Amino acid sequence: MVGQCDRAWVLSDCHGAAFRVVSLYDEVGEGWPGGGEGRPDGEDRWRGRVVNVLILGAGGVGGYLGCRLMQSGVPVVFLARGRTVRRLNENGLRLTSPFGDWEGEVQAITAADRPRMAFDLVVLACKTYDLAQAIDDIRPFVGARTKVLPLLNGVTHMERLVAAFPSAVLGGLAHIMVSVSADGAIVHGNDLHRYRFGALPGGDDRVPRDLVDALGQVPIEAGVSAHILDEMWSKFQFISGFAAVTSLLKGSAGMIAATEDGADIMREALAETARIAEAEGFPVSAEHMGSVTALSTERGSGFTSSLLRDVAAGRRAEGDALVGDMLRRARRHSISAPVLRMAWACLQVYERDRTRR
């Protein structure tokens, strides 16, 4: 059930418990309560505060961001399915982190709830292979002024999102090593928790700036990028090569570096992805290459990729978005990429074997 109450929407979830989603919309695509296209005081609605946020994905990346937003006082609703919705509504969310723990009640809905309102910001934090379903799920919640912020691996999702939501899509990325425990807790185990947001070329960056302002008083490293596509490609270049080698050799950075040829294979993979990124118009700097190479070849390091963790657990993996896509781009530019080629073949064998079990 949806109703209006003091400029807020009240939505009854699947358990019958009512919760409030603060919104300054009176309905999808309409203006401010009382009519008109702007606030009564003439200020843009995004200037100085984030009004309400919908996050699709309560796993590591989305769950961590959601916890920190709620810690800062921003209203957050999670869009999930089945057992996850029930768990979130009944048990809430718990975050453990070296930068401070957080625990609290959360509000979760399903796509079937479909309230007559639009969120101001929709964050996509799903796996890339779930993107088509995610687009369908969030569509009812995206109004004329809603911004869509993807925090997915790779870059293939951007074109599809822009096609689905023209002028609404922002760029975003997360540098964080985080997992979800068996009981659904968000577990952050190191000192890396860096999120970057930005407008696409020619776009308005007020939403990213307000989002970063909202996170300014809680422990998270959040920033606005004036060149978000460059940063997304820099991450893609790194993660693609690193994920390819870790999934191929089935080990952490330290385990691979301890072998006779592991560090060289890692360097070769990163050189391959750097050549491809440059051919695509996104060259990476020497400083970036030095940093990611050092991180990827550090002896004793337990650093792994989410791709390897998914493969080790027997789950569906993002091999196509991280390795397959990069290899296809290499072929379009006639760039030799033997390490990526071998890794992608192994990942395809893994997926075919996994689906037959």
Short mmCIF file of C-alpha atoms in Angstrom, two decimals:
data_model
loop_
_atom_site.label_atom_id
_atom_site.label_comp_id
_atom_site.label_asym_id
_atom_site.label_seq_id
_atom_site.Cartn_x
_atom_site.Cartn_y
_atom_site.Cartn_z
CA MET A 1 0.00 0.00 0.00
CA VAL A 2 1.23 3.48 -0.81
CA GLY A 3 -0.02 6.72 0.67
CA GLN A 4 1.08 10.31 1.12
CA CYS A 5 1.75 11.77 4.54
CA ASP A 6 3.46 15.07 5.28
CA ARG A 7 5.54 15.07 2.08
CA ALA A 8 6.60 11.48 2.70
CA TRP A 9 5.54 8.21 1.22
CA VAL A 10 4.40 5.36 3.44
CA LEU A 11 4.91 1.92 1.93
CA SER A 12 3.76 -1.34 3.48
CA ASP A 13 6.30 -4.06 2.88
CA CYS A 14 5.57 -7.72 2.27
CA HIS A 15 5.31 -8.30 6.02
CA GLY A 16 2.74 -5.58 6.53
CA ALA A 17 5.11 -3.28 8.44
CA ALA A 18 4.85 0.33 7.33
CA PHE A 19 7.96 2.40 6.84
CA ARG A 20 8.56 5.91 5.64
CA VAL A 21 10.54 6.81 2.54
CA VAL A 22 11.20 10.54 2.59
CA SER A 23 10.66 12.09 -0.81
CA LEU A 24 10.02 15.53 -2.15
CA TYR A 25 8.24 14.14 -5.19
CA ASP A 26 4.47 13.87 -5.13
CA GLU A 27 4.57 11.20 -7.84
CA VAL A 28 6.86 9.84 -10.51
CA GLY A 29 7.86 12.50 -13.00
CA GLU A 30 5.90 15.28 -11.30
CA GLY A 31 7.15 18.40 -9.59
CA TRP A 32 7.33 19.37 -5.96
CA PRO A 33 4.34 19.06 -3.61
CA GLY A 34 2.02 21.96 -4.35
CA GLY A 35 2.97 22.00 -8.04
CA GLY A 36 5.74 23.66 -9.99
CA GLU A 37 9.09 22.48 -11.24
CA GLY A 38 11.28 23.56 -8.35
CA ARG A 39 11.33 23.96 -4.60
CA PRO A 40 9.29 26.87 -3.20
CA ASP A 41 12.49 28.60 -2.14
CA GLY A 42 13.88 28.31 -5.65
CA GLU A 43 16.76 26.06 -4.56
CA ASP A 44 17.67 22.96 -6.49
CA ARG A 45 16.53 19.92 -4.53
CA TRP A 46 20.00 18.37 -4.61
CA ARG A 47 21.80 21.39 -3.24
CA GLY A 48 23.16 20.47 0.16
CA ARG A 49 21.50 17.17 0.95
CA VAL A 50 20.68 13.71 -0.33
CA VAL A 51 16.95 13.12 0.09
CA ASN A 52 16.46 9.38 -0.36
CA VAL A 53 18.41 6.49 -1.85
CA LEU A 54 17.43 3.10 -3.24
CA ILE A 55 20.20 0.48 -3.38
CA LEU A 56 19.84 -2.64 -5.48
CA GLY A 57 22.27 -5.08 -3.93
CA ALA A 58 22.84 -5.58 -0.21
CA GLY A 59 26.08 -7.47 -0.72
CA GLY A 60 29.56 -6.20 -0.02
CA VAL A 61 29.82 -3.04 -2.16
CA GLY A 62 26.19 -1.94 -1.87
CA GLY A 63 25.81 -3.06 1.72
CA TYR A 64 28.89 -1.16 2.86
CA LEU A 65 27.81 2.05 1.14
CA GLY A 66 24.27 1.65 2.47
CA CYS A 67 25.48 1.19 6.04
CA ARG A 68 27.65 4.30 5.88
CA LEU A 69 24.82 6.34 4.33
CA MET A 70 22.42 5.25 7.07
CA GLN A 71 25.10 6.00 9.66
CA SER A 72 25.18 9.54 8.27
CA GLY A 73 21.40 9.87 8.53
CA VAL A 74 20.46 9.43 4.86
CA PRO A 75 17.24 7.42 4.30
CA VAL A 76 18.13 4.22 2.45
CA VAL A 77 15.88 1.48 1.09
CA PHE A 78 17.24 -1.79 -0.29
CA LEU A 79 15.71 -3.45 -3.33
CA ALA A 80 16.14 -7.20 -3.09
CA ARG A 81 14.37 -10.51 -3.60
CA GLY A 82 12.80 -13.33 -1.62
CA ARG A 83 14.81 -14.50 1.37
CA THR A 84 17.11 -11.47 1.25
CA VAL A 85 14.15 -9.09 1.70
CA ARG A 86 12.86 -11.11 4.64
CA ARG A 87 16.30 -11.30 6.24
CA LEU A 88 16.90 -7.57 5.89
CA ASN A 89 13.49 -6.58 7.24
CA GLU A 90 13.67 -9.05 10.13
CA ASN A 91 17.34 -8.84 11.09
CA GLY A 92 18.61 -5.54 9.70
CA LEU A 93 22.22 -5.10 8.59
CA ARG A 94 25.46 -5.44 10.49
CA LEU A 95 28.81 -4.07 9.36
CA THR A 96 32.19 -4.93 10.85
CA SER A 97 35.12 -2.78 9.74
CA PRO A 98 38.49 -1.56 11.04
CA PHE A 99 37.01 1.94 10.65
CA GLY A 100 34.08 1.27 12.93
CA ASP A 101 31.18 -1.16 13.11
CA TRP A 102 27.54 -0.31 12.45
CA GLU A 103 24.33 -2.18 13.07
CA GLY A 104 20.73 -1.18 12.59
CA GLU A 105 17.31 -1.81 11.16
CA VAL A 106 16.94 -1.44 7.41
CA GLN A 107 14.05 -1.11 5.00
CA ALA A 108 13.83 -3.57 2.13
CA ILE A 109 11.34 -3.96 -0.69
CA THR A 110 10.93 -6.07 -3.81
CA ALA A 111 10.40 -4.91 -7.38
CA ALA A 112 6.80 -6.08 -7.07
CA ASP A 113 6.08 -3.41 -4.43
CA ARG A 114 6.27 -0.68 -7.10
CA PRO A 115 5.30 2.43 -5.13
CA ARG A 116 4.07 5.53 -6.95
CA MET A 117 7.20 7.46 -6.19
CA ALA A 118 10.67 8.01 -7.55
CA PHE A 119 13.86 7.88 -5.54
CA ASP A 120 16.34 10.70 -5.94
CA LEU A 121 19.27 8.30 -6.34
CA VAL A 122 19.26 4.64 -7.35
CA VAL A 123 22.51 2.75 -6.71
CA LEU A 124 23.18 -0.43 -8.68
CA ALA A 125 25.51 -2.78 -6.82
CA CYS A 126 24.68 -6.09 -8.45
CA LYS A 127 26.76 -8.54 -10.44
CA THR A 128 27.21 -7.63 -14.10
CA TYR A 129 25.44 -10.78 -15.26
CA ASP A 130 22.30 -9.60 -13.42
CA LEU A 131 22.22 -6.21 -15.16
CA ALA A 132 19.29 -6.91 -17.50
CA GLN A 133 17.08 -7.97 -14.60
CA ALA A 134 18.34 -5.07 -12.50
CA ILE A 135 17.31 -2.56 -15.17
CA ASP A 136 13.80 -4.01 -15.22
CA ASP A 137 13.64 -4.02 -11.41
CA ILE A 138 14.62 -0.37 -10.91
CA ARG A 139 12.66 1.09 -13.82
CA PRO A 140 9.48 1.76 -11.77
CA PHE A 141 11.52 3.66 -9.19
CA VAL A 142 13.31 5.94 -11.67
CA GLY A 143 11.53 9.23 -12.27
CA ALA A 144 12.32 12.17 -14.50
CA ARG A 145 14.83 13.57 -12.00
CA THR A 146 16.27 10.35 -10.58
CA LYS A 147 19.98 9.67 -11.00
CA VAL A 148 21.28 6.12 -11.47
CA LEU A 149 24.69 5.31 -9.99
CA PRO A 150 26.23 1.97 -11.03
CA LEU A 151 28.98 0.40 -8.92
CA LEU A 152 29.63 -2.60 -11.14
CA ASN A 153 32.80 -4.23 -12.35
CA GLY A 154 34.06 -3.51 -15.84
CA VAL A 155 32.61 -0.95 -18.24
CA THR A 156 30.16 -2.85 -20.45
CA HIS A 157 27.22 -1.86 -18.26
CA MET A 158 27.52 1.84 -19.03
CA GLU A 159 26.25 1.71 -22.60
CA ARG A 160 23.28 -0.45 -21.59
CA LEU A 161 22.35 1.82 -18.70
CA VAL A 162 22.58 4.99 -20.77
CA ALA A 163 20.32 3.37 -23.37
CA ALA A 164 17.80 2.46 -20.66
CA PHE A 165 17.94 5.74 -18.72
CA PRO A 166 19.17 8.56 -20.99
CA SER A 167 20.63 11.52 -19.09
CA ALA A 168 20.13 9.79 -15.72
CA VAL A 169 23.33 7.73 -15.48
CA LEU A 170 26.34 8.70 -13.38
CA GLY A 171 29.72 7.02 -13.26
CA GLY A 172 30.95 5.27 -10.18
CA LEU A 173 33.44 2.76 -8.83
CA ALA A 174 34.43 1.17 -5.57
CA HIS A 175 37.87 0.11 -4.39
CA ILE A 176 37.07 -2.13 -1.46
CA MET A 177 37.73 -5.70 -0.34
CA VAL A 178 34.56 -6.71 1.42
CA SER A 179 32.56 -9.90 1.79
CA VAL A 180 29.27 -11.13 3.21
CA SER A 181 29.30 -13.66 6.05
CA ALA A 182 27.02 -16.68 6.26
CA ASP A 183 24.57 -14.72 8.44
CA GLY A 184 24.47 -11.77 6.02
CA ALA A 185 26.85 -9.42 7.83
CA ILE A 186 29.05 -7.08 5.78
CA VAL A 187 32.69 -7.86 6.60
CA HIS A 188 35.33 -5.27 5.71
CA GLY A 189 38.78 -6.48 6.62
CA ASN A 190 41.41 -3.98 5.47
CA ASP A 191 42.06 -0.25 5.13
CA LEU A 192 40.69 0.13 1.59
CA HIS A 193 37.18 1.60 1.29
CA ARG A 194 37.36 4.12 -1.52
CA TYR A 195 34.28 5.13 -3.52
CA ARG A 196 34.33 7.55 -6.46
CA PHE A 197 31.35 9.19 -8.14
CA GLY A 198 31.08 11.56 -11.06
CA ALA A 199 28.94 12.92 -13.88
CA LEU A 200 29.50 11.64 -17.39
CA PRO A 201 31.00 14.13 -19.88
CA GLY A 202 28.71 17.13 -20.20
CA GLY A 203 26.63 16.06 -17.20
CA ASP A 204 25.79 17.75 -13.90
CA ASP A 205 27.92 16.76 -10.89
CA ARG A 206 25.67 18.19 -8.18
CA VAL A 207 24.33 14.77 -7.18
CA PRO A 208 27.81 13.22 -6.75
CA ARG A 209 28.93 16.27 -4.75
CA ASP A 210 25.91 16.09 -2.46
CA LEU A 211 26.43 12.35 -2.00
CA VAL A 212 30.04 12.91 -0.96
CA ASP A 213 28.95 15.71 1.38
CA ALA A 214 26.46 13.37 3.02
CA LEU A 215 29.25 10.84 3.65
CA GLY A 216 31.63 13.46 5.00
CA GLN A 217 31.00 12.71 8.67
CA VAL A 218 31.29 8.91 8.54
CA PRO A 219 34.32 6.66 8.02
CA ILE A 220 34.44 6.12 4.27
CA GLU A 221 36.75 7.55 1.63
CA ALA A 222 34.36 9.10 -0.88
CA GLY A 223 35.19 11.60 -3.57
CA VAL A 224 33.95 13.27 -6.73
CA SER A 225 35.80 12.73 -9.98
CA ALA A 226 35.73 15.17 -12.87
CA HIS A 227 37.01 12.34 -15.09
CA ILE A 228 35.03 9.37 -13.86
CA LEU A 229 35.25 7.36 -17.10
CA ASP A 230 39.05 7.57 -17.01
CA GLU A 231 39.03 6.30 -13.43
CA MET A 232 36.62 3.50 -14.28
CA TRP A 233 38.87 2.42 -17.12
CA SER A 234 41.95 2.57 -14.89
CA LYS A 235 40.23 0.22 -12.47
CA PHE A 236 39.05 -2.01 -15.32
CA GLN A 237 42.58 -2.21 -16.73
CA PHE A 238 43.93 -3.28 -13.34
CA ILE A 239 41.16 -5.64 -12.26
CA SER A 240 40.93 -7.35 -15.63
CA GLY A 241 44.60 -8.32 -15.67
CA PHE A 242 44.74 -9.15 -11.97
CA ALA A 243 41.52 -11.18 -12.03
CA ALA A 244 42.66 -13.04 -15.12
CA VAL A 245 45.88 -14.23 -13.48
CA THR A 246 44.46 -14.96 -10.02
CA SER A 247 41.61 -17.00 -11.48
CA LEU A 248 43.95 -18.76 -13.90
CA LEU A 249 46.58 -19.67 -11.30
CA LYS A 250 44.08 -20.07 -8.41
CA GLY A 251 46.05 -18.09 -5.88
CA SER A 252 46.47 -14.75 -4.11
CA ALA A 253 48.92 -12.10 -5.25
CA GLY A 254 51.47 -13.32 -2.71
CA MET A 255 51.12 -16.98 -3.64
CA ILE A 256 51.56 -16.18 -7.32
CA ALA A 257 54.53 -13.87 -6.69
CA ALA A 258 56.26 -16.64 -4.72
CA THR A 259 56.47 -18.89 -7.81
CA GLU A 260 59.30 -18.75 -10.33
CA ASP A 261 57.27 -17.13 -13.11
CA GLY A 262 54.14 -15.83 -11.37
CA ALA A 263 55.19 -12.19 -11.01
CA ASP A 264 56.24 -12.05 -14.66
CA ILE A 265 52.94 -13.53 -15.80
CA MET A 266 51.12 -10.91 -13.73
CA ARG A 267 53.20 -8.13 -15.29
CA GLU A 268 52.45 -9.50 -18.76
CA ALA A 269 48.71 -9.52 -18.08
CA LEU A 270 48.75 -5.94 -16.81
CA ALA A 271 50.78 -4.86 -19.84
CA GLU A 272 48.20 -6.50 -22.10
CA THR A 273 45.28 -4.68 -20.48
CA ALA A 274 47.20 -1.38 -20.53
CA ARG A 275 47.72 -1.66 -24.30
CA ILE A 276 44.02 -2.41 -24.78
CA ALA A 277 42.93 0.50 -22.58
CA GLU A 278 45.14 2.86 -24.58
CA ALA A 279 43.69 1.59 -27.84
CA GLU A 280 40.21 2.25 -26.45
CA GLY A 281 41.19 5.86 -25.74
CA PHE A 282 41.90 5.52 -22.01
CA PRO A 283 45.68 5.32 -21.51
CA VAL A 284 46.82 4.65 -17.97
CA SER A 285 49.67 6.58 -16.39
CA ALA A 286 53.08 5.25 -15.49
CA GLU A 287 52.30 6.03 -11.84
CA HIS A 288 49.14 3.93 -12.01
CA MET A 289 50.99 1.03 -13.62
CA GLY A 290 53.71 1.16 -11.01
CA SER A 291 51.17 1.14 -8.21
CA VAL A 292 49.00 -1.71 -9.48
CA THR A 293 52.01 -3.80 -10.47
CA ALA A 294 53.50 -3.45 -7.00
CA LEU A 295 50.17 -4.38 -5.42
CA SER A 296 49.72 -7.37 -7.71
CA THR A 297 53.21 -8.82 -7.25
CA GLU A 298 53.78 -8.26 -3.54
CA ARG A 299 55.21 -11.34 -1.86
CA GLY A 300 53.25 -12.47 1.16
CA SER A 301 50.14 -10.55 0.11
CA GLY A 302 46.77 -12.20 0.64
CA PHE A 303 45.13 -9.90 -1.91
CA THR A 304 42.72 -11.78 -4.20
CA SER A 305 40.08 -10.93 -6.78
CA SER A 306 36.33 -11.30 -6.39
CA LEU A 307 36.50 -13.37 -9.57
CA LEU A 308 38.79 -15.90 -7.89
CA ARG A 309 36.62 -15.95 -4.76
CA ASP A 310 33.53 -16.72 -6.82
CA VAL A 311 35.31 -19.48 -8.73
CA ALA A 312 36.70 -20.99 -5.53
CA ALA A 313 33.20 -21.06 -4.04
CA GLY A 314 31.67 -22.62 -7.15
CA ARG A 315 29.50 -19.58 -7.85
CA ARG A 316 28.71 -17.91 -11.13
CA ALA A 317 31.58 -15.55 -11.89
CA GLU A 318 31.96 -12.22 -13.71
CA GLY A 319 34.52 -13.61 -16.13
CA ASP A 320 32.80 -12.23 -19.21
CA ALA A 321 32.67 -8.63 -17.93
CA LEU A 322 36.20 -8.65 -16.54
CA VAL A 323 38.21 -10.86 -18.88
CA GLY A 324 36.08 -11.79 -21.89
CA ASP A 325 35.11 -8.20 -22.65
CA MET A 326 38.72 -7.00 -22.43
CA LEU A 327 39.86 -9.80 -24.75
CA ARG A 328 37.18 -8.96 -27.33
CA ARG A 329 38.38 -5.35 -27.30
CA ALA A 330 41.95 -6.59 -27.84
CA ARG A 331 40.85 -8.53 -30.90
CA ARG A 332 39.05 -5.50 -32.35
CA HIS A 333 42.36 -3.63 -32.18
CA SER A 334 44.46 -6.64 -33.31
CA ILE A 335 46.32 -6.64 -29.97
CA SER A 336 47.90 -9.90 -28.86
CA ALA A 337 46.81 -10.88 -25.35
CA PRO A 338 47.90 -14.48 -24.65
CA VAL A 339 47.45 -14.34 -20.87
CA LEU A 340 43.91 -13.00 -21.17
CA ARG A 341 43.17 -15.55 -23.87
CA MET A 342 44.20 -18.47 -21.68
CA ALA A 343 42.39 -17.11 -18.63
CA TRP A 344 39.16 -16.55 -20.60
CA ALA A 345 39.29 -20.09 -21.99
CA CYS A 346 39.68 -21.46 -18.46
CA LEU A 347 36.79 -19.35 -17.19
CA GLN A 348 34.54 -20.56 -20.01
CA VAL A 349 35.37 -24.17 -19.16
CA TYR A 350 34.62 -23.44 -15.50
CA GLU A 351 31.20 -21.94 -16.27
CA ARG A 352 30.19 -24.77 -18.57
CA ASP A 353 31.22 -27.33 -16.00
CA ARG A 354 29.46 -25.43 -13.22
CA THR A 355 26.14 -25.28 -15.09
CA ARG A 356 26.24 -29.05 -15.79
CA ARG A 357 26.52 -30.00 -12.13
#
